[in-house]
Amino acid sequence: MTIYYPPTSNFIQKTLGAELLSGVTASATLNNVTSIQNKAGVMIIDRIDSNGTETPNNVETISFAGTSGSTVVTLVRGLAGTTEQDHAINAVVEFGP
């Protein structure tokens, strides 16, 4: 059983600093990891676009094992009924409590 840790601030948003292609599980680059604990956590990519419009066909839930530099590492893709897919640079990444 994995325990997931929340960020140190609730409901934070980041953006992808590089593309995240399907099949990639080593790491995902973010614009920064401020407020993200170096512990197991969960992030949601592309739930909304940069204008705040919901994008239900693009959403993916991903767990990660921790942080390293500006990345989250050891990804498990397509959780919570979502599908693993490609995500473009600057895609919105959300972290909840």
Coordinates of C-alpha atoms in Angstrom, one line a residue:
M1 CA 0.0 0.0 0.0
T2 CA 1.4 3.4 -1.0
I3 CA 0.8 6.5 1.1
Y4 CA 0.6 9.6 -1.1
Y5 CA 1.6 12.9 0.4
P6 CA -0.1 16.2 -0.5
P7 CA 1.8 19.4 -1.5
T8 CA 2.7 21.8 1.3
S9 CA 0.1 24.2 -0.2
N10 CA -3.3 23.1 -1.3
F11 CA -4.5 23.2 -4.9
I12 CA -1.3 24.3 -6.6
Q13 CA -0.8 24.5 -10.3
K14 CA 2.4 24.0 -12.2
T15 CA 3.1 23.6 -15.9
L16 CA 5.1 20.9 -17.8
G17 CA 8.6 22.2 -18.6
A18 CA 9.0 19.6 -21.3
E19 CA 6.8 17.3 -23.3
L20 CA 5.6 14.1 -21.5
L21 CA 5.1 11.4 -24.0
S22 CA 3.1 8.2 -23.4
G23 CA 5.4 5.4 -22.3
V24 CA 7.7 7.7 -20.3
T25 CA 7.8 6.6 -16.6
A26 CA 11.2 7.8 -15.4
S27 CA 10.3 11.5 -14.8
A28 CA 8.3 14.5 -15.8
T29 CA 9.8 18.0 -15.9
L30 CA 7.8 20.8 -14.3
N31 CA 8.4 24.6 -14.4
N32 CA 9.3 24.2 -10.6
V33 CA 8.6 21.8 -7.7
T34 CA 8.0 24.5 -5.1
S35 CA 5.5 23.2 -2.5
I36 CA 5.8 19.6 -3.8
Q37 CA 7.2 17.3 -1.1
N38 CA 10.0 14.9 -2.0
K39 CA 7.7 12.0 -1.2
A40 CA 5.1 9.9 -3.1
G41 CA 2.3 12.0 -4.5
V42 CA -0.3 12.4 -7.2
M43 CA -0.7 14.9 -10.0
I44 CA -3.3 15.6 -12.6
I45 CA -2.3 16.8 -16.1
D46 CA -4.5 18.5 -18.6
R47 CA -7.7 18.5 -16.6
I48 CA -7.9 22.1 -17.8
D49 CA -6.1 24.1 -20.4
S50 CA -4.2 27.4 -19.8
N51 CA -7.5 29.3 -20.2
G52 CA -9.2 27.2 -17.4
T53 CA -11.4 25.3 -19.9
E54 CA -12.0 21.7 -18.9
T55 CA -10.4 19.2 -21.3
P56 CA -11.9 15.8 -20.3
N57 CA -10.4 13.9 -23.3
N58 CA -6.8 15.0 -22.3
V59 CA -6.8 14.5 -18.5
E60 CA -4.4 12.0 -17.0
T61 CA -3.8 11.1 -13.3
I62 CA -0.2 10.1 -12.5
S63 CA 1.5 9.1 -9.3
F64 CA 5.2 9.8 -8.6
A65 CA 7.7 8.6 -6.0
G66 CA 9.4 12.0 -5.2
T67 CA 11.2 14.9 -6.8
S68 CA 14.7 15.5 -8.2
G69 CA 15.7 19.0 -9.4
S70 CA 12.6 20.3 -11.3
T71 CA 11.2 16.8 -12.0
V72 CA 8.9 14.4 -10.4
V73 CA 10.3 10.8 -10.7
T74 CA 9.2 7.2 -11.0
L75 CA 5.8 7.8 -12.6
V76 CA 2.8 5.4 -12.7
R77 CA 0.6 6.6 -15.5
G78 CA -3.1 6.4 -16.3
L79 CA -4.5 6.1 -12.8
A80 CA -8.1 6.7 -11.6
G81 CA -9.7 5.7 -14.9
T82 CA -7.6 8.0 -17.1
T83 CA -5.6 7.0 -20.1
E84 CA -1.8 7.4 -20.5
Q85 CA -1.2 9.9 -23.3
D86 CA 1.1 12.6 -24.7
H87 CA 1.1 16.0 -22.9
A88 CA 2.6 19.2 -24.5
I89 CA 5.0 21.6 -22.9
N90 CA 3.2 24.1 -20.7
A91 CA 0.3 21.7 -20.0
V92 CA -1.4 22.5 -16.7
V93 CA -0.4 20.2 -13.8
E94 CA -2.4 20.2 -10.6
F95 CA -1.7 19.0 -7.1
G96 CA -4.5 18.7 -4.5
P97 CA -4.6 18.1 -0.8

